[in-house]
Tab-separated table of C-alpha atoms and ligand atoms in Angstrom:
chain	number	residue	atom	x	y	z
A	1	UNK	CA	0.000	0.000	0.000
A	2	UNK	CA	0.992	3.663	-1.181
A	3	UNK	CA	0.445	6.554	1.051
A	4	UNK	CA	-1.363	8.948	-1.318
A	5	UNK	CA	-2.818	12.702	-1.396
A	6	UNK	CA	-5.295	13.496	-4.194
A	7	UNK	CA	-6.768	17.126	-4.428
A	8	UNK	CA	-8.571	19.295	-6.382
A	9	UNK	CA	-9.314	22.613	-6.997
A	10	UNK	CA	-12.770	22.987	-8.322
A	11	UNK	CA	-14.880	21.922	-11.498
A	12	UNK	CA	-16.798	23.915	-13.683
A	13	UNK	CA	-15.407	25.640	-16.734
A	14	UNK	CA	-12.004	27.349	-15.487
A	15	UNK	CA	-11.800	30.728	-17.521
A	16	UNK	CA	-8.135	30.593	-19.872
A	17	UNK	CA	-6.492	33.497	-17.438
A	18	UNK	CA	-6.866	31.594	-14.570
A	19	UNK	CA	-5.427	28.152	-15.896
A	20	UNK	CA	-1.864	28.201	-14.664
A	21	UNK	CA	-2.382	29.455	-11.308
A	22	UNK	CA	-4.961	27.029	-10.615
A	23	UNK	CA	-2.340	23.910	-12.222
A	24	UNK	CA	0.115	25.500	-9.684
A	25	UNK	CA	-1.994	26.127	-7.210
A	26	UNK	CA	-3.031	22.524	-6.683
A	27	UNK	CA	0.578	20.834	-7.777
A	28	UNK	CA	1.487	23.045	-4.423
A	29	UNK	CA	-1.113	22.088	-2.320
A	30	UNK	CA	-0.471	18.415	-2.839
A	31	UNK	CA	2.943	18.455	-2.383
A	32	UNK	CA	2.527	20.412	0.939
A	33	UNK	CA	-0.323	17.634	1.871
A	34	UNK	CA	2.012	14.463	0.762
A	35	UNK	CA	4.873	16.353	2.702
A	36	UNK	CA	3.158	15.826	5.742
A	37	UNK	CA	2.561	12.432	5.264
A	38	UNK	CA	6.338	11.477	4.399
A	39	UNK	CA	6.646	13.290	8.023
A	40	UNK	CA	4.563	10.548	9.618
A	41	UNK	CA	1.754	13.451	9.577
A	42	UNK	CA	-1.836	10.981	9.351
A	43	UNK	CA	-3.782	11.037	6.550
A	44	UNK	CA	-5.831	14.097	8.196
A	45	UNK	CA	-2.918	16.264	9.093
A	46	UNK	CA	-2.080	15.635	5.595
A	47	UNK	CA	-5.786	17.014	4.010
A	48	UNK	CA	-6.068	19.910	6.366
A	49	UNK	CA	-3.001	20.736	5.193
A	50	UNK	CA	-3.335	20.582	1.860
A	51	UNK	CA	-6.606	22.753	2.049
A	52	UNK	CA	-5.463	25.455	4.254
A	53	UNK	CA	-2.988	26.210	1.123
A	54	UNK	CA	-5.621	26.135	-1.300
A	55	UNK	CA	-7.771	28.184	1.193
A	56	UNK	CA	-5.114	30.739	1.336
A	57	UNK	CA	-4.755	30.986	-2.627
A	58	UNK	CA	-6.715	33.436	-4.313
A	59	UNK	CA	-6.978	31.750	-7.462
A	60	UNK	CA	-9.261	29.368	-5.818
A	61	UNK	CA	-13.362	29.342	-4.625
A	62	UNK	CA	-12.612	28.980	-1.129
A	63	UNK	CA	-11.271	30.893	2.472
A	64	UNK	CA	-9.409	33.842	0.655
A	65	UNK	CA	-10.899	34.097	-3.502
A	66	UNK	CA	-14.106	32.824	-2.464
A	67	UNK	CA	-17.370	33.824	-4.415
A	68	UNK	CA	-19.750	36.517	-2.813
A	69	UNK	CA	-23.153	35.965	-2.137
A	70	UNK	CA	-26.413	38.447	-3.387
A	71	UNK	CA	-25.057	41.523	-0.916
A	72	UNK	CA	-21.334	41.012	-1.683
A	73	UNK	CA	-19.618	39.296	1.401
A	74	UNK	CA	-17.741	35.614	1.801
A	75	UNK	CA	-19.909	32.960	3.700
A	76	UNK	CA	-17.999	29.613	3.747
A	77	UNK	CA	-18.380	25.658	4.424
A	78	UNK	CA	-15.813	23.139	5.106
A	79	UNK	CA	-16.162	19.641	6.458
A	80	UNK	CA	-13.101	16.793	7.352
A	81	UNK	CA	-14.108	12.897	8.165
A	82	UNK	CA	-11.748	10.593	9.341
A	83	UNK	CA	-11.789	7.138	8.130
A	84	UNK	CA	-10.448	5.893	11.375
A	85	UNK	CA	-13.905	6.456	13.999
A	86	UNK	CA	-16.313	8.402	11.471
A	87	UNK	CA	-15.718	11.273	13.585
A	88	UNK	CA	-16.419	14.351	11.950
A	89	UNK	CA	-16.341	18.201	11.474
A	90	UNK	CA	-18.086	21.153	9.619
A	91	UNK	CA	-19.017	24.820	9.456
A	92	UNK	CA	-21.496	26.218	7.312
A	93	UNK	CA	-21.911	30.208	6.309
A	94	UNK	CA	-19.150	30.907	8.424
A	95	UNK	CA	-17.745	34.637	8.156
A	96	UNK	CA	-14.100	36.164	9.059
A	97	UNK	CA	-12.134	33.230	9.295
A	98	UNK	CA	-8.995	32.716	6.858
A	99	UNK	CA	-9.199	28.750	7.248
A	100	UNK	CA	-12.931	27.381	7.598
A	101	UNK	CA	-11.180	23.714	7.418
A	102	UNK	CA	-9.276	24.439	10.155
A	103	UNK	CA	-12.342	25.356	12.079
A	104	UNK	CA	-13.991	22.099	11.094
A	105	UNK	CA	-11.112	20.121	12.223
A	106	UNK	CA	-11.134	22.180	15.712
A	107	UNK	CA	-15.205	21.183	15.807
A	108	UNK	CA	-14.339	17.496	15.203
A	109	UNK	CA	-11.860	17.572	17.967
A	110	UNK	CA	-13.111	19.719	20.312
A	111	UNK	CA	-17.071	19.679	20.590
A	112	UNK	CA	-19.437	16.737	20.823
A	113	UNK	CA	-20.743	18.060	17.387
A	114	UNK	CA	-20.948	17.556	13.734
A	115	UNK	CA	-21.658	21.123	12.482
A	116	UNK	CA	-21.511	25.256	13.640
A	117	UNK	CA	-23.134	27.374	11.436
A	118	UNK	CA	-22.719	31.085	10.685
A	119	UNK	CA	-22.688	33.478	14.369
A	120	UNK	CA	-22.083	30.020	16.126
A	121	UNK	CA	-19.366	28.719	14.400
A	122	UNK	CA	-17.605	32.532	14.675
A	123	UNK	CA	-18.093	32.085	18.491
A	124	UNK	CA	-16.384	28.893	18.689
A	125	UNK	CA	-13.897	30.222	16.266
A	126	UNK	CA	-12.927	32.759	18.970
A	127	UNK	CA	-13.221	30.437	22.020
A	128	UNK	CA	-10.477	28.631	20.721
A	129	UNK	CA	-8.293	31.271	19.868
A	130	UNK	CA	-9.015	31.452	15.526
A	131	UNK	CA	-8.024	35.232	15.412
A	132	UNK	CA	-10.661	36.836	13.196
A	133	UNK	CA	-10.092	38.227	9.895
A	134	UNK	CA	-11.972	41.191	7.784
A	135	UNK	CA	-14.162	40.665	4.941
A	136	UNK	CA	-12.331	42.705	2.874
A	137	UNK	CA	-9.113	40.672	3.245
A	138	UNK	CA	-11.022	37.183	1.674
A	139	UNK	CA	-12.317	39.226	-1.087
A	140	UNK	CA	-10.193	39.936	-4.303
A	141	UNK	CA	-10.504	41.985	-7.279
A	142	UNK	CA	-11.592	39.419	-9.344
A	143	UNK	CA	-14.245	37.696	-6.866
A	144	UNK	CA	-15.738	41.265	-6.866
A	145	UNK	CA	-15.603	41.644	-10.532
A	146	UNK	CA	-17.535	38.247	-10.953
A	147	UNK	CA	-20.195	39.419	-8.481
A	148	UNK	CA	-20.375	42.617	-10.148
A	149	UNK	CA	-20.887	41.318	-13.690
A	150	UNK	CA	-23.198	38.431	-12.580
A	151	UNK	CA	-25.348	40.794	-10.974
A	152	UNK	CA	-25.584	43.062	-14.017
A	153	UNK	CA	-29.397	42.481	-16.297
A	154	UNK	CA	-27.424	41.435	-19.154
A	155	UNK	CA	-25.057	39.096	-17.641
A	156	UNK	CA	-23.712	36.165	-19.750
A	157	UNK	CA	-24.716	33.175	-18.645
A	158	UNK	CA	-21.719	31.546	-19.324
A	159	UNK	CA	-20.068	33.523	-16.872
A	160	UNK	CA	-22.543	32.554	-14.028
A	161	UNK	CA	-22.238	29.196	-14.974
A	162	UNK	CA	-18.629	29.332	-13.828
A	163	UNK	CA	-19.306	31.216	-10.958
A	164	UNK	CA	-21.671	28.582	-9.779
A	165	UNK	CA	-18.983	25.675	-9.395
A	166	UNK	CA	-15.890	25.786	-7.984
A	167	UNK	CA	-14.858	24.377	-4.295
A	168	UNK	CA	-11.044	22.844	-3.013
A	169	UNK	CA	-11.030	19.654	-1.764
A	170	UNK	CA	-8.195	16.339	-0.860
A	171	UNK	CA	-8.465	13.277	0.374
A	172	UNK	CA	-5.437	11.075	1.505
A	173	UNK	CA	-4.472	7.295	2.575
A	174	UNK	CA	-1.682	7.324	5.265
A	175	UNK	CA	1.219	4.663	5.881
A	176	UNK	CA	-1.104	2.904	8.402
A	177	UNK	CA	-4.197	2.760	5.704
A	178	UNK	CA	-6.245	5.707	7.359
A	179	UNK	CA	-8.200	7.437	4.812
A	180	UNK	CA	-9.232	10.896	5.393
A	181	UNK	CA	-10.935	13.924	3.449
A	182	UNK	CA	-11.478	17.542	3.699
A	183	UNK	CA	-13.400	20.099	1.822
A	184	UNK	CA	-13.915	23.723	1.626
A	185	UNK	CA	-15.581	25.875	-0.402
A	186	UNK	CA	-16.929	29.809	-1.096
A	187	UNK	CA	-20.126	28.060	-2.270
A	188	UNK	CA	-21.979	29.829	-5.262
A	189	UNK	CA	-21.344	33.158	-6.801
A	190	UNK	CA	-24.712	35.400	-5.717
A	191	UNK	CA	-26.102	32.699	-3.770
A	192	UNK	CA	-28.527	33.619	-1.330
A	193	UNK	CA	-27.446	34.873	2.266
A	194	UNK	CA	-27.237	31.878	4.224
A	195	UNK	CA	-27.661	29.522	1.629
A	196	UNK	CA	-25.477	25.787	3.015
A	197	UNK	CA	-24.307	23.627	0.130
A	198	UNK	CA	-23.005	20.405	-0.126
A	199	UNK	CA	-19.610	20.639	0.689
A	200	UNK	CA	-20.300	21.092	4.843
A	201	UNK	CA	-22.636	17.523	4.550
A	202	UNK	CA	-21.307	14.686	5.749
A	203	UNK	CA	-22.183	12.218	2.678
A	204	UNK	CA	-21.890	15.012	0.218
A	205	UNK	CA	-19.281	17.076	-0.031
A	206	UNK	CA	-16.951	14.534	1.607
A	207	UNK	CA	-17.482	10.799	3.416
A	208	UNK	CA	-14.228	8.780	4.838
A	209	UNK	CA	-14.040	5.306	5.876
A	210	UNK	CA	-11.467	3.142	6.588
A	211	UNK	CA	-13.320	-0.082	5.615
A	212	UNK	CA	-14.134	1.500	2.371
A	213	UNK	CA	-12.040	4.961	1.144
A	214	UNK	CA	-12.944	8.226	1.365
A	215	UNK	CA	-14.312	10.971	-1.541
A	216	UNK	CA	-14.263	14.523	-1.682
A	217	UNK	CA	-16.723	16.303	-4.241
A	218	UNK	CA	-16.931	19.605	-6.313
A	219	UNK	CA	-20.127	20.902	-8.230
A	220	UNK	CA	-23.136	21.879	-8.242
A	221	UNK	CA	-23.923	21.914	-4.707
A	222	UNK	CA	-27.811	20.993	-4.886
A	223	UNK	CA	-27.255	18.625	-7.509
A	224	UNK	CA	-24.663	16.666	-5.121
A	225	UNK	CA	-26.922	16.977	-2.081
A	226	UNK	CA	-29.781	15.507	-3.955
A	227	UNK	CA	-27.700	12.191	-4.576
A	228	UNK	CA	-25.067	11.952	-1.706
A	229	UNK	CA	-22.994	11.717	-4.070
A	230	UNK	CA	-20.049	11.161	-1.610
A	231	UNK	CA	-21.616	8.299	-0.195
A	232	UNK	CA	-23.240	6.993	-3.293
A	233	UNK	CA	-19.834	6.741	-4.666
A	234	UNK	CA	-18.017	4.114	-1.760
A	235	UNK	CA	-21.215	2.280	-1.856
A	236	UNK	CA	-20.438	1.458	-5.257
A	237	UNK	CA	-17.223	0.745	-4.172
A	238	UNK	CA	-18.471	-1.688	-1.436
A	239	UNK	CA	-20.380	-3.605	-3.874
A	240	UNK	CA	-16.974	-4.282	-5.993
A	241	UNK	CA	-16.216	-1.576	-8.293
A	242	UNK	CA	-12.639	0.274	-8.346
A	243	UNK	CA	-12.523	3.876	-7.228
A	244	UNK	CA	-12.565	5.491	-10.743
A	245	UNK	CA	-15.691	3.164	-11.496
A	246	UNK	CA	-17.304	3.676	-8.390
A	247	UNK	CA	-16.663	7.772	-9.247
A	248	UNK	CA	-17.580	7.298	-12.755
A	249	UNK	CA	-20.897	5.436	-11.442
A	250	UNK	CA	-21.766	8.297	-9.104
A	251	UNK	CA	-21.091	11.055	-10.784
A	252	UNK	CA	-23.145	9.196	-14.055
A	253	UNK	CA	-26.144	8.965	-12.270
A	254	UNK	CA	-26.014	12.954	-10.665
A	255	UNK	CA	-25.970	13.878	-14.105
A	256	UNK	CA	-29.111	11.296	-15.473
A	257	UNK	CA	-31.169	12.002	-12.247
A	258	UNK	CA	-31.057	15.644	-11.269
A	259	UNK	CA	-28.686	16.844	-14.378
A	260	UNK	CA	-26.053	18.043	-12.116
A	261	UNK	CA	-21.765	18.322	-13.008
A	262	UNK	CA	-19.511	17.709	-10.578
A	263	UNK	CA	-16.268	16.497	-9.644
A	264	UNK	CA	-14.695	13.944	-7.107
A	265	UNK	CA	-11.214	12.695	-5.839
A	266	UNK	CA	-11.630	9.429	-4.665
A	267	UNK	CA	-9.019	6.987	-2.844
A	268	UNK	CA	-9.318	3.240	-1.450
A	269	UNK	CA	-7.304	2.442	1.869
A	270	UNK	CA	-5.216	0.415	-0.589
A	271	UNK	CA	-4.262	3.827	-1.774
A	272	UNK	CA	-5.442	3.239	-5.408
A	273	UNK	CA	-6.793	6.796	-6.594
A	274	UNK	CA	-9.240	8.622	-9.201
A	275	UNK	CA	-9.824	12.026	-9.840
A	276	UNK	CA	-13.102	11.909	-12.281
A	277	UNK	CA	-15.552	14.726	-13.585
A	278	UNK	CA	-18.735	15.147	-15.427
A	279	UNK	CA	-17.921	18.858	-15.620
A	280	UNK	CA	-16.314	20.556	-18.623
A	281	UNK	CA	-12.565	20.664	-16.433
A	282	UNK	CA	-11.703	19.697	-13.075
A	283	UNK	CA	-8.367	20.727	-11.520
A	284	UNK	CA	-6.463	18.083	-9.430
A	285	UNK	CA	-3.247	16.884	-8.545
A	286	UNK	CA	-2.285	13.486	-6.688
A	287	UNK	CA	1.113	12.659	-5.236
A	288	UNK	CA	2.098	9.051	-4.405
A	289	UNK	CA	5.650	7.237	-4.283
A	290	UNK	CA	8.161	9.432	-6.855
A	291	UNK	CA	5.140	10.282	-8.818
A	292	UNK	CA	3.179	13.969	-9.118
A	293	UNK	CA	-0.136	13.511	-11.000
A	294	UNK	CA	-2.120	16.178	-12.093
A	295	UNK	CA	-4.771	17.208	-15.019
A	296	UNK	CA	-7.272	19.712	-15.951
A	297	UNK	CA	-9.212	19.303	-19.300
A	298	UNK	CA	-10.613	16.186	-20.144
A	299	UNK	CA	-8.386	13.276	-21.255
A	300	UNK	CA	-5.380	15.384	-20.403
A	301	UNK	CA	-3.074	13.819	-17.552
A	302	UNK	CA	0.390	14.652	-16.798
A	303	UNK	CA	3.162	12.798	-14.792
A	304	UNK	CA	6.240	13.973	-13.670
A	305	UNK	CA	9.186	12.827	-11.024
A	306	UNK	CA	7.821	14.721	-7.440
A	307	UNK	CA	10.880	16.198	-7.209
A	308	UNK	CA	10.930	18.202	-9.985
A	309	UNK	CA	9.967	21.394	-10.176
A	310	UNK	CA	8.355	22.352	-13.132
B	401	LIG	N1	-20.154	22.468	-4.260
B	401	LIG	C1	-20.060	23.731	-3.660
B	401	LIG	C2	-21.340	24.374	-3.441
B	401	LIG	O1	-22.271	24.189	-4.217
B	401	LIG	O2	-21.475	25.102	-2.489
């Protein structure tokens, strides 16, 4: 078995400009996340790692760079699961904080429950010691652009079909076969105040288990939470199929039922990976032995030796 981090960095269509930093942004984040498992970090240390890097880059839909919602400000979820007990952690519309995943690894830890929402997740945020940040310093140029232009009457749909997908995400398989996953997300450009997605659902925007593997998901956030799509994907995988079947299976039958895209990364505890979309692109990158994967239109997959650096 091969200790493995997969991540990804959103599906959806990713605009040309925005391309490269988005390749590099998740080449980085899984070479920070497979870092801390060659440093006998667990497979969770190793997602909430990974994350936190992807929340802190602006060229992705999450912590800073997240999408606005109707009155231009960042709500954010985030859940983690570990494989291990089942235990798990989430926040949903949470404001000010520069790593939601963080806070949903602190809720797993440290309370006797699954989810904090919105005021009550900032007050636990504070209680242990999260120092809060301003609005204005998860909002960039280009998330308020976007909001802008989505909000204007003649606003190309093509453009708010971007905005409406887009979320970071790993999962991981440690030297002791622990899976783990983590996801965090901005949600959907001029979604409704207080609207909760997928990606703080246990089942749907992430689902670990050691007996089976663990999923994290990107997409369209109703779509996902209409299927479980998580969940429907390792119970595929418990009745036989690999985890880019399994994936393929799941995210096939999102799109026939409720005609929703998405993306997953998907590992099994033997540490065999997928990274699959229905989506136009999907941005990932795995690392496992000497190997760095990573893709991001369809049919396109790269390979190089980890240790390179370009
Ligand atoms: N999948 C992210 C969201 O819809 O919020």
């Amino acid at each position: 078995m091969l200790p493995v981090v997969v991540v990804h960095g959103g599906a959806g269509q990713i605009p040309k400009d925005r391309a490269e930093l988005s390749m590099s942004g998740v080449c980085s984040a899984v070479r920070a996340g497979y870092g801390v498992l060659l440093g006998g970090g667990s497979s969770m240390d190793a997602v909430v790692e990974a994350v936190s890097l992807m929340e802190n880059n602006p060229a992705f839909n999450a912590g800073c760079g997240s999408v606005l919602n109707m009155k231009g400000e960042v709500e954010m979820d985030a859940l983690v699961m570990d494989g291990r007990t089942l235990a798990s952690g989430a926040v949903s519309a949470v404001r000010n904080v520069a790593n939601p995943i963080q806070l949903a690894r602190l809720v797993m830890d440290k309370t006797s429950h699954a989810c904090l929402t919105a005021e009550g997740a900032s007050q636990f945020a504070r209680s242990v010691g999260i120092p809060e940040v301003s609005q204005e310093s998860l909002i960039t140029e280009y998330a308020r652009m976007r909001w802008r232009k989505n909000l204007a009457p003649d606003a190309n749909p093509v453009e708010c079909q971007m905005g409406k997908m887009g979320t970071v995400g790993a999962v991981a398989v440690d030297g002791e076969g622990n899976v783990a996953c983590a996801t965090s997300t901005g949600g959907m450009l001029n979604k409704m105040e207080g609207r909760v997605g997928d990606t703080p659902c246990i089942g749907c925007g992430g689902y670990a288990d050691n007996k089976v593997g663990a999923v994290s998901t990107t997409g369209q956030g109703e779509a996902i939470m209409k299927v479980t799509l998580a969940r429907l994907i390792l119970f595929h995988m418990e009745q036989g199929q690999s985890a880019e079947a399994a994936s393929d299976l799941g995210l096939a039958y999102m799109q026939s039922r409720v005609s929703g895209l998405g993306g997953v990364v998907t590992v099994d505890p033997a540490g065999r990976w997928a990274a699959r979309f229905s989506s136009q692109q999907m941005v990932w990158a795995a690392a496992q032995g000497d190997a760095l994967h990573w893709g991001l239109w369809t049919g396109e997959h790269f390979t190089q030796n980890i240790g390179e650096t370009s």
